[in-house]
Short mmCIF file of C-alpha atoms in Angstrom, two decimals:
data_model
loop_
_atom_site.label_atom_id
_atom_site.label_comp_id
_atom_site.label_asym_id
_atom_site.label_seq_id
_atom_site.Cartn_x
_atom_site.Cartn_y
_atom_site.Cartn_z
CA MET A 128 -1.99 18.13 13.99
CA ASN A 129 -2.86 20.90 11.51
CA ASN A 130 -1.19 19.00 8.64
CA MET A 131 -3.13 15.85 9.55
CA LYS A 132 -6.41 17.80 9.49
CA LYS A 133 -5.56 19.27 6.08
CA TYR A 134 -4.80 15.86 4.54
CA PHE A 135 -7.86 14.30 6.16
CA LEU A 136 -10.10 17.12 4.86
CA LEU A 137 -8.59 16.82 1.38
CA THR A 138 -9.29 13.09 1.33
CA LEU A 139 -12.89 13.59 2.43
CA ILE A 140 -13.39 16.20 -0.30
CA LEU A 141 -12.03 13.78 -2.91
CA LEU A 142 -14.31 10.99 -1.70
CA CYS A 143 -17.42 13.15 -1.47
CA SER A 144 -17.03 15.13 -4.70
CA ILE A 145 -16.80 12.23 -7.17
CA ARG A 146 -19.33 12.50 -9.99
CA ILE A 147 -20.47 9.18 -11.44
CA TYR A 148 -21.38 9.25 -15.12
CA SER A 149 -23.31 6.57 -16.99
CA GLN A 150 -23.12 7.79 -20.59
CA SER A 151 -21.29 5.53 -23.05
CA ASP A 152 -17.93 6.62 -24.40
CA GLU A 153 -15.59 4.63 -26.59
CA ARG A 154 -12.59 6.38 -25.11
CA PRO A 155 -11.08 4.78 -21.96
CA LYS A 156 -12.76 6.11 -18.84
CA THR A 157 -10.98 6.98 -15.63
CA HIS A 158 -12.09 4.61 -12.86
CA ILE A 159 -11.72 5.65 -9.26
CA SER A 160 -11.68 3.56 -6.09
CA GLY A 161 -10.22 3.90 -2.64
CA LYS A 162 -9.97 2.79 0.94
CA ALA A 163 -9.69 4.50 4.31
CA GLY A 164 -8.59 2.55 7.35
CA ILE A 165 -7.67 2.84 11.00
CA THR A 166 -5.18 0.45 12.61
CA ASN A 167 -3.99 -0.19 16.15
CA ASN A 168 -0.38 -0.66 14.99
CA GLY A 169 1.21 0.95 11.93
CA ILE A 170 3.68 -1.60 10.56
CA SER A 171 5.71 -1.96 7.39
CA PHE A 172 7.51 -4.82 5.64
CA VAL A 173 10.61 -2.61 5.87
CA PRO A 174 11.36 -2.75 9.64
CA ASN A 175 12.74 0.78 10.01
CA PHE A 176 9.61 2.22 8.35
CA SER A 177 7.25 0.74 10.97
CA LEU A 178 5.46 3.31 13.14
CA GLU A 179 4.28 0.86 15.84
CA GLN A 180 1.53 3.26 16.91
CA PRO A 181 -2.16 3.62 16.03
CA ALA A 182 -2.49 5.12 12.56
CA THR A 183 -4.86 6.02 9.75
CA ILE A 184 -4.27 4.94 6.14
CA PHE A 185 -5.84 6.44 3.00
CA ASN A 186 -5.51 4.82 -0.46
CA LEU A 187 -6.81 6.17 -3.75
CA THR A 188 -6.65 4.54 -7.20
CA LEU A 189 -7.24 6.39 -10.47
CA LYS A 190 -7.11 3.99 -13.43
CA LYS A 191 -7.39 4.73 -17.13
CA GLY A 192 -6.73 1.92 -19.59
CA ARG A 193 -3.54 0.19 -18.49
CA PHE A 194 -2.24 3.14 -16.48
CA SER A 195 -3.01 3.81 -12.83
CA PHE A 196 -2.06 6.42 -10.27
CA GLU A 197 -2.19 5.12 -6.68
CA PRO A 198 -1.30 7.56 -3.89
CA GLU A 199 -1.27 6.48 -0.25
CA PHE A 200 -1.25 8.74 2.80
CA THR A 201 -0.72 7.63 6.41
CA PHE A 202 -0.79 9.47 9.74
CA SER A 203 0.06 8.74 13.35
CA LEU A 204 -3.00 9.02 15.59
CA GLU A 205 -0.94 9.41 18.76
CA GLU A 206 1.23 12.25 17.51
CA GLY A 207 -0.99 13.81 14.84
CA ARG A 208 1.75 13.79 12.20
CA ALA A 209 2.39 12.26 8.80
CA TRP A 210 3.91 8.77 8.85
CA TYR A 211 4.68 8.11 5.16
CA GLN A 212 3.36 8.95 1.70
CA VAL A 213 3.78 7.08 -1.60
CA TYR A 214 2.77 8.12 -5.11
CA TRP A 215 2.60 5.05 -7.36
CA LEU A 216 2.42 5.32 -11.15
CA ARG A 217 1.83 1.86 -12.65
CA TYR A 218 1.39 0.29 -16.08
CA GLN A 219 -0.10 -3.12 -16.89
CA ILE A 220 2.27 -4.55 -19.54
CA VAL A 221 0.34 -7.82 -19.90
CA ASP A 222 -3.31 -8.08 -18.90
CA LYS A 223 -4.55 -11.53 -19.94
CA GLU A 224 -7.24 -13.61 -18.29
CA LYS A 225 -4.67 -15.79 -16.51
CA PHE A 226 -1.35 -13.95 -16.69
CA GLN A 227 -0.64 -10.35 -15.72
CA LEU A 228 2.61 -8.40 -15.70
CA ARG A 229 2.82 -4.99 -14.03
CA THR A 230 5.57 -2.43 -13.82
CA GLY A 231 5.71 0.87 -12.05
CA GLY A 232 7.55 3.34 -9.89
CA HIS A 233 6.83 5.66 -7.04
CA LEU A 234 8.14 8.55 -5.03
CA GLY A 235 8.13 7.62 -1.34
CA LEU A 236 8.34 10.03 1.58
CA ASN A 237 9.08 8.64 5.03
CA PHE A 238 8.66 11.05 7.94
CA ALA A 239 11.14 9.74 10.52
CA LYS A 240 11.45 11.00 14.07
CA ILE A 241 15.11 11.59 14.97
CA LEU A 242 17.15 13.31 17.68
CA ASN A 243 18.97 16.43 16.49
CA SER A 244 22.23 17.85 17.84
CA GLN A 245 20.28 19.60 20.65
CA ASN A 246 18.89 16.20 21.73
CA THR A 247 15.39 17.24 20.62
CA ASN A 248 12.98 15.13 18.58
CA VAL A 249 12.48 16.46 15.05
CA ILE A 250 10.78 15.04 11.96
CA GLN A 251 13.09 14.31 9.04
CA THR A 252 11.65 13.70 5.57
CA GLU A 253 13.42 10.81 3.82
CA ARG A 254 12.92 10.64 0.05
CA TYR A 255 13.00 7.43 -1.99
CA LEU A 256 12.54 6.54 -5.64
CA VAL A 257 11.29 2.98 -6.13
CA GLY A 258 10.94 0.78 -9.22
CA GLU A 259 8.73 -2.32 -9.45
CA LEU A 260 8.17 -5.41 -11.59
CA ALA A 261 5.34 -7.79 -10.63
CA PRO A 262 4.13 -10.83 -12.60
CA SER A 263 1.16 -12.88 -11.42
CA TYR A 264 -0.87 -15.90 -12.53
CA GLN A 265 -4.59 -16.41 -11.86
CA PHE A 266 -5.36 -20.12 -11.40
CA SER A 267 -9.05 -19.43 -10.73
CA ASP A 268 -11.30 -16.65 -9.50
CA LYS A 269 -10.22 -17.64 -5.97
CA ILE A 270 -6.50 -18.44 -6.31
CA LYS A 271 -3.73 -16.16 -7.53
CA VAL A 272 0.06 -16.44 -7.16
CA GLY A 273 2.78 -14.00 -8.05
CA MET A 274 6.03 -12.30 -7.22
CA GLN A 275 7.18 -8.72 -6.83
CA TYR A 276 10.60 -7.15 -7.15
CA MET A 277 11.26 -3.60 -5.97
CA ILE A 278 14.47 -1.60 -5.94
CA ALA A 279 14.70 1.63 -3.97
CA LYS A 280 17.24 4.45 -3.84
CA GLY A 281 17.28 7.00 -1.03
CA TYR A 282 18.30 10.61 -1.56
CA ASP A 283 19.05 11.83 1.95
CA ILE A 284 21.77 11.32 4.57
CA ASN A 285 21.79 7.75 5.92
CA THR A 286 19.26 6.60 3.31
CA ASP A 287 21.32 6.77 0.12
CA GLU A 288 21.94 3.01 -0.01
CA LEU A 289 20.14 0.75 -2.48
CA GLN A 290 17.39 -1.44 -1.10
CA HIS A 291 16.08 -4.64 -2.73
CA PHE A 292 12.75 -6.30 -1.95
CA ILE A 293 11.73 -9.65 -3.49
CA THR A 294 8.57 -11.48 -2.52
CA LEU A 295 6.70 -14.63 -3.53
CA ASN A 296 3.03 -14.22 -2.72
CA ALA A 297 -0.37 -15.86 -3.05
CA ASN A 298 -3.95 -14.76 -2.64
CA PHE A 299 -6.85 -17.01 -1.66
CA SER A 300 -10.10 -15.06 -1.89
CA LYS A 301 -13.86 -15.65 -1.59
CA ILE A 302 -13.44 -18.29 1.14
CA LYS A 303 -17.02 -18.62 2.35
CA MET A 304 -17.39 -18.38 6.13
CA ALA A 305 -21.16 -17.81 6.24
CA LYS A 306 -23.94 -16.92 3.82
CA THR A 307 -22.58 -13.42 3.07
CA LEU A 308 -19.30 -13.49 5.03
CA PHE A 309 -16.00 -14.17 3.24
CA LEU A 310 -12.35 -14.57 4.18
CA GLU A 311 -9.33 -13.59 2.09
CA VAL A 312 -5.84 -14.93 2.93
CA SER A 313 -2.65 -13.42 1.45
CA PRO A 314 0.55 -15.22 2.55
CA GLN A 315 4.00 -14.25 1.32
CA ILE A 316 7.66 -14.89 1.92
CA PHE A 317 10.12 -12.13 1.13
CA TYR A 318 13.77 -11.12 1.08
CA LEU A 319 14.94 -7.64 2.00
CA SER A 320 18.44 -6.27 1.60
CA SER A 321 19.59 -2.79 2.50
CA PHE A 322 23.26 -1.97 1.97
CA GLY A 323 24.53 -0.50 5.20
CA PHE A 324 21.70 -1.99 7.31
CA GLY A 325 21.86 -5.71 6.47
CA GLU A 326 19.59 -8.31 4.93
CA GLY A 327 16.88 -10.69 6.04
CA TYR A 328 14.20 -13.24 5.18
CA TYR A 329 10.64 -12.83 6.43
CA VAL A 330 7.25 -14.50 6.26
CA ALA A 331 4.02 -12.53 6.41
CA SER A 332 0.32 -13.09 5.96
CA GLY A 333 -2.77 -10.95 5.76
CA PHE A 334 -6.31 -12.07 6.66
CA THR A 335 -9.37 -10.03 5.65
CA LEU A 336 -12.94 -10.63 6.73
CA SER A 337 -15.59 -8.92 4.60
CA LYS A 338 -19.34 -9.02 3.96
CA SER A 339 -21.01 -8.98 0.55
CA ASN A 340 -22.18 -5.52 -0.55
CA PHE A 341 -20.90 -3.96 2.66
CA PRO A 342 -18.11 -1.31 2.62
CA LEU A 343 -16.49 -2.18 5.97
CA SER A 344 -13.93 -4.96 6.39
CA LEU A 345 -11.67 -6.16 9.20
CA SER A 346 -8.13 -7.34 8.49
CA THR A 347 -4.99 -8.37 10.30
CA LEU A 348 -1.39 -8.43 9.08
CA MET A 349 1.32 -10.55 10.71
CA ASN A 350 5.03 -10.32 9.92
CA LYS A 351 7.69 -12.67 11.34
CA ASN A 352 11.40 -12.67 10.57
CA ILE A 353 13.00 -15.99 9.64
CA SER A 354 16.63 -14.90 9.57
CA THR A 355 17.80 -11.29 9.60
CA ASN A 356 20.44 -8.88 10.83
CA ILE A 357 18.28 -5.82 10.10
CA PRO A 358 17.24 -4.10 13.36
CA GLY A 359 13.57 -4.54 14.25
CA LYS A 360 11.16 -6.70 16.23
CA ASP A 361 10.96 -10.44 15.54
CA PHE A 362 7.17 -10.39 15.21
CA LEU A 363 4.70 -7.63 14.34
CA TRP A 364 0.94 -7.72 13.87
CA ASN A 365 -2.01 -5.36 13.67
CA LEU A 366 -5.77 -5.06 13.22
CA THR A 367 -7.25 -2.67 10.65
CA LEU A 368 -10.83 -1.56 10.12
CA SER A 369 -11.32 -0.30 6.55
CA TYR A 370 -13.99 1.47 4.54
CA SER A 371 -13.82 0.86 0.76
CA PHE A 372 -15.50 2.40 -2.23
CA LYS A 373 -15.20 1.28 -5.83
CA GLY A 374 -16.94 1.36 -9.18
CA GLY A 375 -16.81 5.08 -9.78
CA VAL A 376 -16.19 6.37 -13.30
CA ILE A 377 -15.05 9.89 -14.12
CA SER A 378 -15.93 10.88 -17.69
CA LYS A 379 -15.36 14.09 -19.54
CA SER A 380 -18.60 15.80 -20.43
CA GLU A 381 -19.25 16.04 -24.13
CA ASN A 382 -19.77 19.45 -25.68
#
Protein backbone atom coordinates (compact mmCIF):
# COMPACT_ATOMS: atom_id res chain seq x y z
CA MET A 1 0.00 0.00 0.00
CA ASN A 2 2.93 2.33 0.73
CA ASN A 3 4.23 2.00 -2.86
CA MET A 4 0.77 2.80 -4.22
CA LYS A 5 0.59 5.94 -2.06
CA LYS A 6 4.04 7.05 -3.26
CA TYR A 7 3.13 6.65 -6.95
CA PHE A 8 -0.25 8.31 -6.43
CA LEU A 9 1.37 11.26 -4.63
CA LEU A 10 4.01 11.59 -7.35
CA THR A 11 1.32 11.69 -10.04
CA LEU A 12 -0.65 14.36 -8.17
CA ILE A 13 2.49 16.47 -7.80
CA LEU A 14 3.15 16.20 -11.53
CA LEU A 15 -0.41 17.20 -12.37
CA CYS A 16 -0.56 20.09 -9.91
CA SER A 17 2.89 21.58 -10.52
CA ILE A 18 2.66 22.16 -14.28
CA ARG A 19 3.44 25.74 -15.27
CA ILE A 20 1.68 26.96 -18.41
CA TYR A 21 3.60 29.52 -20.44
CA SER A 22 2.16 31.72 -23.18
CA GLN A 23 5.26 33.45 -24.55
CA SER A 24 6.15 32.73 -28.18
CA ASP A 25 9.19 30.62 -28.95
CA GLU A 26 10.31 29.38 -32.33
CA ARG A 27 11.87 26.31 -30.76
CA PRO A 28 9.57 23.27 -30.35
CA LYS A 29 7.74 23.41 -27.03
CA THR A 30 7.11 20.45 -24.78
CA HIS A 31 3.38 19.74 -24.60
CA ILE A 32 1.98 17.84 -21.66
CA SER A 33 -1.31 15.99 -21.26
CA GLY A 34 -2.57 13.11 -19.19
CA LYS A 35 -5.39 11.02 -17.86
CA ALA A 36 -6.25 9.40 -14.54
CA GLY A 37 -8.90 6.71 -14.36
CA ILE A 38 -10.55 4.20 -12.08
CA THR A 39 -11.98 0.94 -13.43
CA ASN A 40 -14.05 -1.88 -11.97
CA ASN A 41 -12.02 -4.51 -13.85
CA GLY A 42 -8.37 -4.19 -14.90
CA ILE A 43 -8.06 -6.04 -18.22
CA SER A 44 -5.42 -6.32 -20.92
CA PHE A 45 -5.38 -7.43 -24.55
CA VAL A 46 -2.70 -9.92 -23.44
CA PRO A 47 -4.79 -12.40 -21.36
CA ASN A 48 -2.12 -13.28 -18.79
CA PHE A 49 -1.58 -9.57 -18.05
CA SER A 50 -5.21 -8.99 -17.00
CA LEU A 51 -5.69 -8.12 -13.33
CA GLU A 52 -9.47 -8.75 -13.22
CA GLN A 53 -9.82 -6.54 -10.14
CA PRO A 54 -10.70 -2.87 -9.60
CA ALA A 55 -7.73 -0.71 -10.55
CA THR A 56 -6.47 2.82 -11.10
CA ILE A 57 -4.67 3.90 -14.28
CA PHE A 58 -2.46 6.97 -14.76
CA ASN A 59 -1.22 8.11 -18.19
CA LEU A 60 1.11 11.01 -18.93
CA THR A 61 2.26 12.30 -22.34
CA LEU A 62 5.21 14.64 -22.86
CA LYS A 63 5.56 15.62 -26.52
CA LYS A 64 8.20 17.75 -28.20
CA GLY A 65 8.20 17.96 -31.99
CA ARG A 66 7.83 14.42 -33.32
CA PHE A 67 9.07 12.75 -30.14
CA SER A 68 6.90 11.76 -27.20
CA PHE A 69 7.43 10.07 -23.86
CA GLU A 70 4.31 8.28 -22.57
CA PRO A 71 4.56 6.51 -19.21
CA GLU A 72 1.63 4.58 -17.77
CA PHE A 73 1.20 3.42 -14.18
CA THR A 74 -1.51 1.07 -12.89
CA PHE A 75 -2.41 -0.22 -9.42
CA SER A 76 -4.74 -2.78 -7.91
CA LEU A 77 -7.31 -1.17 -5.63
CA GLU A 78 -8.11 -4.42 -3.82
CA GLU A 79 -4.52 -5.30 -2.96
CA GLY A 80 -2.86 -1.88 -2.95
CA ARG A 81 -0.02 -2.99 -5.21
CA ALA A 82 1.39 -2.12 -8.61
CA TRP A 83 -0.21 -3.95 -11.54
CA TYR A 84 1.99 -2.94 -14.50
CA GLN A 85 4.08 -0.02 -15.73
CA VAL A 86 5.11 0.94 -19.28
CA TYR A 87 7.50 3.65 -20.45
CA TRP A 88 6.83 4.44 -24.12
CA LEU A 89 9.28 6.46 -26.23
CA ARG A 90 7.70 7.20 -29.63
CA TYR A 91 8.62 9.01 -32.84
CA GLN A 92 6.25 10.21 -35.58
CA ILE A 93 8.03 9.23 -38.82
CA VAL A 94 5.28 10.62 -41.08
CA ASP A 95 2.86 13.26 -39.83
CA LYS A 96 0.72 14.34 -42.79
CA GLU A 97 -2.85 15.59 -42.73
CA LYS A 98 -4.21 12.20 -43.84
CA PHE A 99 -1.42 9.68 -43.30
CA GLN A 100 0.62 9.10 -40.16
CA LEU A 101 3.32 6.55 -39.40
CA ARG A 102 4.58 6.05 -35.86
CA THR A 103 7.34 3.92 -34.41
CA GLY A 104 8.43 3.42 -30.86
CA GLY A 105 9.51 1.13 -28.08
CA HIS A 106 8.92 0.71 -24.41
CA LEU A 107 10.13 -0.98 -21.28
CA GLY A 108 7.25 -2.87 -19.68
CA LEU A 109 7.08 -4.12 -16.11
CA ASN A 110 4.39 -6.61 -15.16
CA PHE A 111 3.95 -7.31 -11.46
CA ALA A 112 2.62 -10.88 -11.39
CA LYS A 113 1.37 -12.68 -8.31
CA ILE A 114 2.84 -16.20 -8.12
CA LEU A 115 3.19 -19.03 -5.60
CA ASN A 116 6.75 -19.59 -4.40
CA SER A 117 8.29 -22.86 -3.22
CA GLN A 118 6.81 -22.27 0.27
CA ASN A 119 3.32 -22.07 -1.30
CA THR A 120 3.11 -18.36 -0.43
CA ASN A 121 1.94 -15.59 -2.74
CA VAL A 122 4.75 -13.27 -3.82
CA ILE A 123 4.98 -10.52 -6.43
CA GLN A 124 7.36 -11.22 -9.32
CA THR A 125 8.47 -8.39 -11.61
CA GLU A 126 8.48 -9.49 -15.26
CA ARG A 127 10.48 -7.27 -17.62
CA TYR A 128 9.70 -6.80 -21.32
CA LEU A 129 11.18 -4.78 -24.15
CA VAL A 130 8.63 -3.96 -26.85
CA GLY A 131 8.97 -2.48 -30.34
CA GLU A 132 6.12 -0.89 -32.32
CA LEU A 133 5.20 0.19 -35.85
CA ALA A 134 1.80 1.84 -36.41
CA PRO A 135 0.52 3.41 -39.65
CA SER A 136 -2.87 5.12 -39.79
CA TYR A 137 -5.04 6.99 -42.29
CA GLN A 138 -7.45 9.82 -41.43
CA PHE A 139 -10.47 9.75 -43.76
CA SER A 140 -12.09 12.71 -42.00
CA ASP A 141 -12.07 14.46 -38.65
CA LYS A 142 -14.41 11.69 -37.44
CA ILE A 143 -13.05 8.52 -39.08
CA LYS A 144 -9.58 7.03 -38.75
CA VAL A 145 -8.29 3.53 -39.57
CA GLY A 146 -4.95 1.94 -38.90
CA MET A 147 -2.91 -1.03 -37.83
CA GLN A 148 -0.33 -1.71 -35.15
CA TYR A 149 2.41 -4.29 -34.94
CA MET A 150 4.27 -4.94 -31.69
CA ILE A 151 6.98 -7.45 -30.88
CA ALA A 152 7.95 -8.14 -27.29
CA LYS A 153 10.82 -10.01 -25.65
CA GLY A 154 10.75 -11.03 -21.99
CA TYR A 155 13.87 -11.15 -19.84
CA ASP A 156 12.82 -13.31 -16.91
CA ILE A 157 12.09 -17.00 -16.27
CA ASN A 158 8.96 -18.17 -18.12
CA THR A 159 8.70 -14.88 -20.04
CA ASP A 160 11.70 -15.11 -22.36
CA GLU A 161 9.63 -16.12 -25.40
CA LEU A 162 8.90 -13.69 -28.23
CA GLN A 163 5.40 -12.28 -28.40
CA HIS A 164 3.75 -10.81 -31.53
CA PHE A 165 0.71 -8.53 -31.54
CA ILE A 166 -0.95 -7.38 -34.79
CA THR A 167 -4.15 -5.37 -34.86
CA LEU A 168 -6.40 -3.71 -37.43
CA ASN A 169 -8.28 -0.86 -35.80
CA ALA A 170 -10.65 2.01 -36.48
CA ASN A 171 -11.80 5.07 -34.60
CA PHE A 172 -15.16 6.79 -35.04
CA SER A 173 -15.22 9.99 -32.99
CA LYS A 174 -17.47 13.01 -32.41
CA ILE A 175 -20.67 10.97 -32.78
CA LYS A 176 -23.24 13.44 -31.48
CA MET A 177 -25.59 11.98 -28.88
CA ALA A 178 -26.98 15.27 -27.54
CA LYS A 179 -26.15 18.97 -27.75
CA THR A 180 -22.82 18.63 -25.89
CA LEU A 181 -22.61 14.85 -25.46
CA PHE A 182 -20.46 12.76 -27.82
CA LEU A 183 -19.66 9.09 -28.35
CA GLU A 184 -16.39 7.61 -29.59
CA VAL A 185 -16.20 4.00 -30.85
CA SER A 186 -12.89 2.16 -31.34
CA PRO A 187 -13.29 -1.38 -32.73
CA GLN A 188 -10.37 -3.65 -33.53
CA ILE A 189 -9.51 -7.20 -34.45
CA PHE A 190 -6.13 -8.56 -33.42
CA TYR A 191 -3.82 -11.55 -33.51
CA LEU A 192 -1.61 -12.52 -30.58
CA SER A 193 1.08 -15.16 -30.59
CA SER A 194 3.28 -16.10 -27.67
CA PHE A 195 5.78 -18.91 -28.20
CA GLY A 196 5.30 -21.36 -25.37
CA PHE A 197 1.77 -20.12 -24.55
CA GLY A 198 -0.04 -20.38 -27.90
CA GLU A 199 -1.78 -18.05 -30.31
CA GLY A 200 -5.21 -16.57 -30.80
CA TYR A 201 -7.52 -14.19 -32.65
CA TYR A 202 -9.63 -11.65 -30.77
CA VAL A 203 -12.12 -8.87 -31.38
CA ALA A 204 -12.39 -5.87 -29.08
CA SER A 205 -14.14 -2.53 -28.96
CA GLY A 206 -14.02 0.55 -26.79
CA PHE A 207 -16.88 3.02 -26.28
CA THR A 208 -16.31 6.44 -24.69
CA LEU A 209 -18.97 8.93 -23.67
CA SER A 210 -17.73 12.49 -23.12
CA LYS A 211 -19.08 16.03 -22.76
CA SER A 212 -17.69 19.11 -24.47
CA ASN A 213 -15.30 21.14 -22.30
CA PHE A 214 -15.71 18.71 -19.42
CA PRO A 215 -12.73 16.69 -18.08
CA LEU A 216 -14.63 13.55 -17.01
CA SER A 217 -15.54 10.74 -19.40
CA LEU A 218 -17.04 7.27 -19.07
CA SER A 219 -15.77 4.39 -21.18
CA THR A 220 -16.15 0.65 -21.53
CA LEU A 221 -13.82 -1.90 -23.14
CA MET A 222 -14.98 -5.32 -24.32
CA ASN A 223 -12.69 -8.12 -25.46
CA LYS A 224 -13.89 -11.43 -26.94
CA ASN A 225 -11.75 -14.28 -28.24
CA ILE A 226 -12.60 -15.68 -31.68
CA SER A 227 -10.23 -18.64 -31.71
CA THR A 228 -7.39 -19.15 -29.25
CA ASN A 229 -5.42 -21.69 -27.26
CA ILE A 230 -3.96 -19.05 -24.93
CA PRO A 231 -5.34 -19.47 -21.38
CA GLY A 232 -7.81 -16.79 -20.34
CA LYS A 233 -11.51 -15.95 -20.19
CA ASP A 234 -13.59 -15.97 -23.38
CA PHE A 235 -15.05 -12.52 -22.71
CA LEU A 236 -13.83 -9.58 -20.62
CA TRP A 237 -15.28 -6.11 -20.15
CA ASN A 238 -14.96 -3.13 -17.84
CA LEU A 239 -16.17 0.38 -17.06
CA THR A 240 -13.71 3.24 -16.53
CA LEU A 241 -14.27 6.75 -15.22
CA SER A 242 -11.46 9.06 -16.39
CA TYR A 243 -10.27 12.59 -15.71
CA SER A 244 -8.26 14.17 -18.56
CA PHE A 245 -6.17 17.28 -18.88
CA LYS A 246 -4.52 18.60 -22.03
CA GLY A 247 -3.18 21.72 -23.67
CA GLY A 248 -0.35 22.42 -21.28
CA VAL A 249 2.94 23.75 -22.63
CA ILE A 250 6.23 23.65 -20.75
CA SER A 251 8.68 26.27 -22.03
CA LYS A 252 12.16 27.11 -20.89
CA SER A 253 12.36 30.59 -19.44
CA GLU A 254 14.51 32.96 -21.41
CA ASN A 255 17.44 34.63 -19.70
